[in-house]
Coordinates of C-alpha atoms and ligand atoms in Angstrom, one line a residue:
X1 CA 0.0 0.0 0.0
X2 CA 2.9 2.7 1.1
X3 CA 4.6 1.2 -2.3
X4 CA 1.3 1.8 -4.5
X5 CA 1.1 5.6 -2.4
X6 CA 4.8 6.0 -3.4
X7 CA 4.6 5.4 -7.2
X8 CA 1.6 7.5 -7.3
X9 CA 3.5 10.3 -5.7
X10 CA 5.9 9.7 -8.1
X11 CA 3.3 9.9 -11.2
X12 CA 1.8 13.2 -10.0
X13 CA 5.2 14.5 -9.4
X14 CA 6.0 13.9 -13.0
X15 CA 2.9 14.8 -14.4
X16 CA 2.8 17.9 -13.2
X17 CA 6.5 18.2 -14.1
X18 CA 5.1 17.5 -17.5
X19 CA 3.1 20.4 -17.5
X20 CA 4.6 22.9 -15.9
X21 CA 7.4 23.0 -18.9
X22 CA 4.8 22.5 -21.5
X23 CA 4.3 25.7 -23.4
X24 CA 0.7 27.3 -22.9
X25 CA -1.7 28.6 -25.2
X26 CA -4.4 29.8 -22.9
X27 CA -6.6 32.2 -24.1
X28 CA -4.5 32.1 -27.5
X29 CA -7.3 32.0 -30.4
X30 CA -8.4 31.4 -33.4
X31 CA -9.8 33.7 -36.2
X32 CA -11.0 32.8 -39.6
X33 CA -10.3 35.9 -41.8
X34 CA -12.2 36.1 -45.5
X35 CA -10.7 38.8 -47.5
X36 CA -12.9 40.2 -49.9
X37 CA -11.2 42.5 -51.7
X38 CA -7.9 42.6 -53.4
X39 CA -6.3 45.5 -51.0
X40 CA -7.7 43.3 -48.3
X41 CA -5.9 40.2 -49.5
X42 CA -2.7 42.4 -49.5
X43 CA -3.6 43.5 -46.1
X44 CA -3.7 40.1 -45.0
X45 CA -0.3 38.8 -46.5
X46 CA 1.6 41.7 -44.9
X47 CA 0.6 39.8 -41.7
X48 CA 1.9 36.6 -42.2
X49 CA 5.4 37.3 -40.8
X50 CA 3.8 38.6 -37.4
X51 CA 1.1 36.4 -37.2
X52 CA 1.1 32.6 -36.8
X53 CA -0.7 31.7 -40.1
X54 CA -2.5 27.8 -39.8
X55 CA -4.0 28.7 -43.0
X56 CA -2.9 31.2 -45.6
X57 CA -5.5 32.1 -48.2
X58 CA -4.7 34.2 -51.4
X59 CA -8.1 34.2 -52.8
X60 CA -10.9 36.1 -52.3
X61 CA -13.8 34.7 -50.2
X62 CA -11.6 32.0 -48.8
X63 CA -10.5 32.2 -45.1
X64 CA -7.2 31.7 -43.6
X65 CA -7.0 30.6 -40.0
X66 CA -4.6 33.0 -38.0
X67 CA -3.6 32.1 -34.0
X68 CA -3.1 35.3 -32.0
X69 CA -2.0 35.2 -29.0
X70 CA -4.3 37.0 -26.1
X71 CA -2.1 40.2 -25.4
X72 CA -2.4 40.9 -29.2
X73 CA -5.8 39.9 -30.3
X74 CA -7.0 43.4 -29.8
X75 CA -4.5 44.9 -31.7
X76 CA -5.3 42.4 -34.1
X77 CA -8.9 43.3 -34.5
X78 CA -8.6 47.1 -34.7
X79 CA -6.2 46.0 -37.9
X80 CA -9.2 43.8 -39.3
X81 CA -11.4 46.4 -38.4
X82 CA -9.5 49.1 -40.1
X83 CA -9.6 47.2 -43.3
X84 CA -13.3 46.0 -43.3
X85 CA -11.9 42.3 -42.9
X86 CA -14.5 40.3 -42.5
X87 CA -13.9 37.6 -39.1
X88 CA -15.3 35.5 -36.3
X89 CA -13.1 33.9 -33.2
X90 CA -13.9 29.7 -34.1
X91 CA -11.1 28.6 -31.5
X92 CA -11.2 31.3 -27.9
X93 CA -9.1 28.8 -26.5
X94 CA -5.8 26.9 -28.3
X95 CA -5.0 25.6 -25.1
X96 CA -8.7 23.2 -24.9
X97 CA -7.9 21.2 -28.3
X98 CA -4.3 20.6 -27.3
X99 CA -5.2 19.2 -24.1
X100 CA -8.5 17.2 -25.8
X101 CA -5.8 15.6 -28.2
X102 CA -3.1 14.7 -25.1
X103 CA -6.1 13.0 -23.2
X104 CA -7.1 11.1 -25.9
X105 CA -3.3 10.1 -27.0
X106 CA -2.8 9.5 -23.2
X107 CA -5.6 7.2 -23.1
X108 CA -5.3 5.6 -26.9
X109 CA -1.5 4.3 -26.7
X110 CA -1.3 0.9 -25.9
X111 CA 1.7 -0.8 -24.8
X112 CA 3.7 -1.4 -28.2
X113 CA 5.9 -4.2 -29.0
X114 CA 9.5 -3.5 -30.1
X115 CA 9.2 -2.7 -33.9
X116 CA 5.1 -2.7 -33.8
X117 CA 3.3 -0.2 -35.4
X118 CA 0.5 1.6 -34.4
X119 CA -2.5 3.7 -36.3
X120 CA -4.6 4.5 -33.6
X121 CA -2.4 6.1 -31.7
X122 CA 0.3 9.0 -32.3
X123 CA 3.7 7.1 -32.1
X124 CA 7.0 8.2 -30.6
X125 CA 9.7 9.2 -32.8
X126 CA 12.0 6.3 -31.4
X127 CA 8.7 3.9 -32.0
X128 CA 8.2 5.4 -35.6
X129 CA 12.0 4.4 -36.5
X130 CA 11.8 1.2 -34.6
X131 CA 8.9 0.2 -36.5
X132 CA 11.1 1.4 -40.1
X133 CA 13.7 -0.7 -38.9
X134 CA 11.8 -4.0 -38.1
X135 CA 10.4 -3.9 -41.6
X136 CA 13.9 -3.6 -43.1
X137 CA 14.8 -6.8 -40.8
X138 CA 11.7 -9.0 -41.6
X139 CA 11.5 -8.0 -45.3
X140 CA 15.1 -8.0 -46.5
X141 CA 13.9 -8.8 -49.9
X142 CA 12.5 -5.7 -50.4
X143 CA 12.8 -3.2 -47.7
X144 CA 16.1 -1.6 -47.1
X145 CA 17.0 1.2 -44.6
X146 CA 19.4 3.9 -44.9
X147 CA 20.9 6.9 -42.5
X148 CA 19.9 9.8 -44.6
X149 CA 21.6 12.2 -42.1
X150 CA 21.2 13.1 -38.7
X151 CA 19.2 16.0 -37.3
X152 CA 20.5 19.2 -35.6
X153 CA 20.5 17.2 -32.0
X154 CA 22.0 14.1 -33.7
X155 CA 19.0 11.8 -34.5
X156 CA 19.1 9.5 -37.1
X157 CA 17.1 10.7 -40.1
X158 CA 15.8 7.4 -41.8
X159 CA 14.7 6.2 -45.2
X160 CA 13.0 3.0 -46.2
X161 CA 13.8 2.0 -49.7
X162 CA 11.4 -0.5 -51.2
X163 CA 11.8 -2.2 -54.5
X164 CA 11.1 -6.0 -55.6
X165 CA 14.7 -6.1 -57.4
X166 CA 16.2 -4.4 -60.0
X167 CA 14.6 -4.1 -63.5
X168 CA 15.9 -6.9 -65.5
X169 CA 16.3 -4.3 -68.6
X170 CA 18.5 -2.1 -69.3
X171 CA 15.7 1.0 -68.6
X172 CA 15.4 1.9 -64.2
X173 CA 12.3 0.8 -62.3
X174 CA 10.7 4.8 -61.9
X175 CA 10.9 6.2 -58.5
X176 CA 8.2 7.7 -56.3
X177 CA 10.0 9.9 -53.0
X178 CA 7.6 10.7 -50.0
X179 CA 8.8 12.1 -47.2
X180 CA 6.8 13.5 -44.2
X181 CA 7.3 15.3 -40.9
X182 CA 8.9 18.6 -42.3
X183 CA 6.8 20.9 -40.0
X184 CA 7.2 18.4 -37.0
X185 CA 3.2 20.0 -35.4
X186 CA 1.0 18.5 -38.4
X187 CA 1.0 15.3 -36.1
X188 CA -1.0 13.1 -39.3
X189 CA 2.1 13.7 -41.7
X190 CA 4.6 10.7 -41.0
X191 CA 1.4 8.5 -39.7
X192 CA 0.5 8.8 -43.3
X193 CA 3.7 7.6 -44.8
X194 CA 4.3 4.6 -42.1
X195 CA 1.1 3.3 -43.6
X196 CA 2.3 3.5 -47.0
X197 CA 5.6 1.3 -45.7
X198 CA 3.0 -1.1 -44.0
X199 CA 0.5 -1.2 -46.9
X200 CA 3.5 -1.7 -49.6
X201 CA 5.5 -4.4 -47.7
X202 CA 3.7 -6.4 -45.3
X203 CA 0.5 -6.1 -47.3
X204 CA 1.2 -8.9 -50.0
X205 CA -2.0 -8.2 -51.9
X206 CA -0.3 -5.0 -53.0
X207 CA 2.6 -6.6 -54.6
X208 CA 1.7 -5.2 -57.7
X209 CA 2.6 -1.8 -56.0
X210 CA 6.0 -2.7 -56.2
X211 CA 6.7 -4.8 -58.9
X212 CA 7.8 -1.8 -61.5
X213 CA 7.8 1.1 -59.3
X214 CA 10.5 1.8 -56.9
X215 CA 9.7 3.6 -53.6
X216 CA 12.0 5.7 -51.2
X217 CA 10.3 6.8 -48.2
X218 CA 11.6 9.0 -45.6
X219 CA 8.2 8.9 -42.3
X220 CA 9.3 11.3 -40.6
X221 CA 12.3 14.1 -41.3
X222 CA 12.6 16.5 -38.7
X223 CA 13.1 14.4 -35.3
X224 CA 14.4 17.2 -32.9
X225 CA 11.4 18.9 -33.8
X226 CA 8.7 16.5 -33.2
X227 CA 10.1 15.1 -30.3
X228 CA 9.7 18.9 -28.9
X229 CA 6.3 19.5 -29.6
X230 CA 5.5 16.0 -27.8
X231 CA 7.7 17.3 -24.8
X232 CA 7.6 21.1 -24.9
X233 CA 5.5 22.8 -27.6
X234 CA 2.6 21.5 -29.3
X235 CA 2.3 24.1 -31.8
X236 CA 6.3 24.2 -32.8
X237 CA 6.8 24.0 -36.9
X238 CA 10.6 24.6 -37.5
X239 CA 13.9 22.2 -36.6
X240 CA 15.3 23.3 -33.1
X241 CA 18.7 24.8 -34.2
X242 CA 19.5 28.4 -32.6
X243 CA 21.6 29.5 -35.6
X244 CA 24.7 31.7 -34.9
X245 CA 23.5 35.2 -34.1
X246 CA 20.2 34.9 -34.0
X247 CA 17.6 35.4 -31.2
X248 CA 15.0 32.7 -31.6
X249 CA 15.2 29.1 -32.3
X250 CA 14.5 27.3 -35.4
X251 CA 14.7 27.2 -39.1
X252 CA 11.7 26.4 -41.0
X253 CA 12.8 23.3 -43.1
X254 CA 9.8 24.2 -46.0
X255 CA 11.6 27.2 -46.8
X256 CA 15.4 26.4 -46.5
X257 CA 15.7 24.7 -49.9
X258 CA 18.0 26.0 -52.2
X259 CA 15.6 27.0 -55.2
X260 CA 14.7 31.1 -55.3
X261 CA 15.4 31.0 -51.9
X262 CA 14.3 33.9 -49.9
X263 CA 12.4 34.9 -53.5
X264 CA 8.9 35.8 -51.4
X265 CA 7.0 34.5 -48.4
X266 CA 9.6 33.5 -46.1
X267 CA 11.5 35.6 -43.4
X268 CA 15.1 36.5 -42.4
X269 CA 14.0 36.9 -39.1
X270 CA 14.7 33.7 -37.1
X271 CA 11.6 34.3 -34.5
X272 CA 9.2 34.1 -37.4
X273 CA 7.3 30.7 -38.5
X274 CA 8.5 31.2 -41.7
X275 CA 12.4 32.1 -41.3
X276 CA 14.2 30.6 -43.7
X277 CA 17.6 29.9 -42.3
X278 CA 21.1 32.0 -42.5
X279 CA 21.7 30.2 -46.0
X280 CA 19.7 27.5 -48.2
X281 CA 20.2 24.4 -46.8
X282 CA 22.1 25.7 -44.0
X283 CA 20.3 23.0 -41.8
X284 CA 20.5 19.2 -41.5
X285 CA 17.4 18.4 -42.2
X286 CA 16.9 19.5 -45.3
X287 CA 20.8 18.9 -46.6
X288 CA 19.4 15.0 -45.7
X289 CA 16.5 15.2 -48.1
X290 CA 18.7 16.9 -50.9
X291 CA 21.3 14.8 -50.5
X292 CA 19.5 11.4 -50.8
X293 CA 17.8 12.6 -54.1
X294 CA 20.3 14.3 -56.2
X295 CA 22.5 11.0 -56.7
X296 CA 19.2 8.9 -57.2
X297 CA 17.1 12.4 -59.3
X298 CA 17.2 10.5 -62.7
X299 CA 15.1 7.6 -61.6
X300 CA 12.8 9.4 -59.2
X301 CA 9.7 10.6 -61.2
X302 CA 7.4 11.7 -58.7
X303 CA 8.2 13.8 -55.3
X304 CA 5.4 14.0 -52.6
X305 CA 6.0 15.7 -49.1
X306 CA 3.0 15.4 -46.8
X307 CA 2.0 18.5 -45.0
X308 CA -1.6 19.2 -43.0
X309 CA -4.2 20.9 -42.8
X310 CA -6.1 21.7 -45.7
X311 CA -6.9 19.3 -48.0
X312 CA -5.1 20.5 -50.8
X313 CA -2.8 19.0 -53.3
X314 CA -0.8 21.8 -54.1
X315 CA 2.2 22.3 -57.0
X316 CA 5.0 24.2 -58.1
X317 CA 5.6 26.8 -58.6
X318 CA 5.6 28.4 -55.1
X319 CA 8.0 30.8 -55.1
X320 CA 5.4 32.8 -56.9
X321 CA 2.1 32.8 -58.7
X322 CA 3.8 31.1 -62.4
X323 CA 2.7 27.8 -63.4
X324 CA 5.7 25.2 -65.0
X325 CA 5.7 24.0 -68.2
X326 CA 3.9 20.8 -67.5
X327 CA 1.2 21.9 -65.3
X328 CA -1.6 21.0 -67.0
X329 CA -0.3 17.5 -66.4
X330 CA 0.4 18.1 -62.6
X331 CA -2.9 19.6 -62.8
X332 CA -4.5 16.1 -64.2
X333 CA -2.6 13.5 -61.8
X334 CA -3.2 15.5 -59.1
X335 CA -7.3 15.3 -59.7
X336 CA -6.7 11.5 -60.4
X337 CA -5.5 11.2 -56.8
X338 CA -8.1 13.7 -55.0
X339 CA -10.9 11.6 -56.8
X340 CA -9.1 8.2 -55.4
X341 CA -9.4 9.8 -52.1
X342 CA -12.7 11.4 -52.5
X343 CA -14.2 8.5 -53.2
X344 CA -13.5 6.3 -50.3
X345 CA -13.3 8.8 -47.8
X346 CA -14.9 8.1 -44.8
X347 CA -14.5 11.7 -43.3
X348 CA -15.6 13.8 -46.2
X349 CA -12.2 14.8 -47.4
X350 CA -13.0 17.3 -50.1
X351 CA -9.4 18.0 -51.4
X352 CA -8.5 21.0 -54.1
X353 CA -5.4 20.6 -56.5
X354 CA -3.9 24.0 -57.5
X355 CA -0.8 25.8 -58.2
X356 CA 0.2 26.6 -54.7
X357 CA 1.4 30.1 -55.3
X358 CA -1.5 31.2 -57.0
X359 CA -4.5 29.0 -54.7
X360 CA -2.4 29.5 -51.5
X361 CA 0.5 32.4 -51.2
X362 CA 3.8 32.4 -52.3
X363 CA 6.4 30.4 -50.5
X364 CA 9.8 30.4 -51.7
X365 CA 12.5 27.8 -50.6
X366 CA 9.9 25.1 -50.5
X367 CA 11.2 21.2 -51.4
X368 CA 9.0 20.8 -53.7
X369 CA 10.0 23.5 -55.8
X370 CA 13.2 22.6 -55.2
X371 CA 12.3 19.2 -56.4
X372 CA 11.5 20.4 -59.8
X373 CA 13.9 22.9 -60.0
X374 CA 17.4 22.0 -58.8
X375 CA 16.0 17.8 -58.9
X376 CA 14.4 17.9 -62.6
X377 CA 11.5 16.0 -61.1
X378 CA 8.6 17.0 -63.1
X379 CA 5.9 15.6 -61.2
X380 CA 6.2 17.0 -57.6
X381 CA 3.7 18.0 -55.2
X382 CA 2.5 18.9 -51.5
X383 CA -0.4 17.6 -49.9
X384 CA -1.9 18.9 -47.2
X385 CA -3.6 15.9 -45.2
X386 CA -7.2 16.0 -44.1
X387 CA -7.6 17.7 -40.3
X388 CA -10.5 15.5 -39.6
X389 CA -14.0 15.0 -39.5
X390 CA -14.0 18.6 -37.5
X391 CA -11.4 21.3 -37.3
X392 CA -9.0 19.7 -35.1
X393 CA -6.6 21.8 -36.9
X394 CA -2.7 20.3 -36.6
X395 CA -4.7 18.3 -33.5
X396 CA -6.4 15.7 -35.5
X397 CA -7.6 13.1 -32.7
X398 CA -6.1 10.0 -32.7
X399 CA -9.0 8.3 -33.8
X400 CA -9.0 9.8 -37.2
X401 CA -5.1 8.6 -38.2
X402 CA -7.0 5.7 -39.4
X403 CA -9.3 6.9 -41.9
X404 CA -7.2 9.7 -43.5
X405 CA -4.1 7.0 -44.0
X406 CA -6.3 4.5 -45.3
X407 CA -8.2 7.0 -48.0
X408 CA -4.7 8.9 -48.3
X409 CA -2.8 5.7 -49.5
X410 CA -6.3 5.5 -52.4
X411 CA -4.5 8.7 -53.5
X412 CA -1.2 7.1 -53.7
X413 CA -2.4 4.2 -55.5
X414 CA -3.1 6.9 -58.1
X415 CA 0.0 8.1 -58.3
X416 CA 1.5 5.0 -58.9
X417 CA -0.6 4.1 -61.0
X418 CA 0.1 7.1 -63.4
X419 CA 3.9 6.5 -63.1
X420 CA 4.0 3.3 -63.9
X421 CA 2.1 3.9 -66.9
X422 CA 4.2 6.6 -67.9
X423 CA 7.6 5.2 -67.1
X424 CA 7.3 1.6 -67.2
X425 CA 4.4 0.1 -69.1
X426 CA 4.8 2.4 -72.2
X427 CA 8.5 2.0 -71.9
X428 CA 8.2 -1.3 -72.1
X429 CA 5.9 -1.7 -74.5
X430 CA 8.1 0.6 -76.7
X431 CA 10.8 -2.0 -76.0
X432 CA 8.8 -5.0 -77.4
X433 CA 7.7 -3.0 -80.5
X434 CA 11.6 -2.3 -81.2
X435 CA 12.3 -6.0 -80.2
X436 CA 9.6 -7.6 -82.5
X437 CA 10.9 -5.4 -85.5
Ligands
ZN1 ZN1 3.5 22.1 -43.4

């Protein structure tokens, strides 16, 4: 009994621990601003360095989601107010859904096994390696791991390449990339590309999925981070590296790519969301993604990074509001995916595929840009996951990881689908025409 009164001393003691370092958001909120007007829209962007966007809107009549903390919110709406912006407050308190989604994480994670994985509850970073690992181990056939590079704090950045063997011709196997986890708070990211590893290797009634197509898959790429927002900071987006000189910590990864970097919609200013590092590539993180993909760029045809919220499948360019050569082909796979999820979506995903500077703001130093740019991948996008059946925002519950993986991996069947049309069967079938002649 004096045991059992012990350990719960112990418990509370650490619980309390727990939240006395967490970062609070009391009282921060949520507003939903619809520009109207152009001027407005301009207004609005000027913002987005100061303000934490969630959302950024660049048309009119569609709103962004901005979180303000509670010493600014008034200053905040006599800025809206100024400008006619039209809002409403749909979140008063940040601090409720955070704790709503710890609860229900608390209470969802089960004791896992060594190498297990999990899709009703939000894994550990360790647990989400462990489980990349095991696969590797059980499926040497066809799963392979590799050290990308290591993060800021030293953490193994991993990659699971999947292939059934190497093409028996003298033309590649095409390549699909995924990576997820950039922005370590949008939680449903590497969830989303853990299933993909489960449903491509362990899942023998997709073998088709692999028999022509390559895959190289890197679950979850920005490790310090993550880790932190489980420990510290819910809401963090950027790596955790204080960069010589500078005041704040943190380099957001989605805009440290070295294509127009710093072009528009990113900051020099490292306590912003959207700083974009001293340099291009000057972190890690992102030097782990570019440095796995140059060697390998000729046989990767298709780049996808997995992002939340929205529902968008977004495209290059992003550094501004210009569309690339091909884009009414990025244009058409994209829809071929949205309509794979669409249609067996359980949660009503409704997605939109756009050019992202145009539908969303301009974002320079972004990897997929990068990806077409600097990689020569023509076919690259960014999806932003589903944030459930409600707006959870980046604190989807843990009961809806299920659902958006299973109707996001419809989407990537799509994908596949398209490349190996386009860089296997027609190949091939070129092949056997030259043959039979
Ligand atoms: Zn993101």
């Amino acid at each position: 009994m004096i045991q059992f009164r012990n350990l719960l001393r112990v418990l509370v003691f650490w619980a309390t621990l727990i939240v006395i370092n967490c970062t609070s958001y009391n009282n921060y909120a949520i507003y939903k601003v619809i520009p109207e007007t152009k001027n407005q829209l301009e207004f609005l962007k000027s913002l987005h360095e100061k303000f934490d966007f969630w959302k950024e809107s660049r048309q009119i009549g569609l709103p962004s989601d901005v979180m303000v903390a509670p010493q600014d919110q008034q200053e905040f709406e006599n800025m809206l107010n100024r400008n006619n912006l039209q809002y409403e407050v749909v979140i008063n308190n940040v601090e409720t859904i955070i704790q709503k989604q710890k609860v229900e994480t608390l209470l969802t994670r089960s004791s896992l096994g060594l190498g297990d994985v999990t899709f009703n509850s939000f894994m550990y970073y360790s647990e989400q390696m462990a489980y990349v690992r095991r696969v590797a181990e059980d499926y040497p056939d066809k799963a392979s791991v590799e050290t990308i590079g290591q993060s800021y704090e030293g953490t193994d950045i991993l990659l699971l390449k999947i292939s059934s063997g190497p093409s028996e011709t003298s033309t590649p196997k095409p390549m699909i990339f995924i990576d997820a986890g950039i922005h370590c708070r949008e939680w449903i990211a590497p969830p989303v590309a853990l299933y993909i590893i489960q449903q491509l290797v362990e899942n023998t009634t997709n073998a088709a999925l692999i028999e022509n197509v390559d895959w190289a898959i890197a679950p979850n790429v920005n490790p310090d981070g993550y880790s932190y927002t489980q420990t510290t900071n819910r809401l963090w987006r950027k790596n955790r590296r204080l960069a010589e000189g500078d005041a704040c910590y943190g380099i957001d990864l989605n805009r440290n790519f070295g294509y127009m970097w710093m072009f528009d919609g990113a900051s020099n200013y490292s306590c912003d969301q959207t700083y974009a590092g001293p340099s291009s590539f000057s972190e890690p993180e992102s030097r782990a993604i570019r440095d796995w993909i140059l060697p390998n760029k000729d046989n990767i045809k298709l780049y996808l990074t997995f992002h939340s919220y929205g529902e968008m499948i977004l495209y290059p360019w992003g550094y501004a509001p210009i569309y690339t050569e091909n884009a009414d082909d990025l244009q058409r796979v994209g829809e071929l995916a949205a309509e794979a999820i669409e249609s067996s979506s359980t949660i009503n995903s409704n997605y939109t595929v756009a050019n992202s500077a145009i539908f969303l703001y301009p974002a320079a130093g972004a990897s997929d840009d990068w990806a077409v740019g600097e990689a020569e991948i023509k076919l690259s996008y960014t999806v932003e996951l589903p944030n459930g059946d409600a707006p959870y925002y980046f604190m989807i519950p843990a009961r809806q990881i299920l659902p958006v993986v299973q109707e996001t991996f419809q989407g990537v069947q799509a994908f596949h689908k398209y490349i190996e049309e386009e860089f296997w069967t027609t190949n091939s079938a070129s092949r056997m025409r030259k043959f039979i002649n």
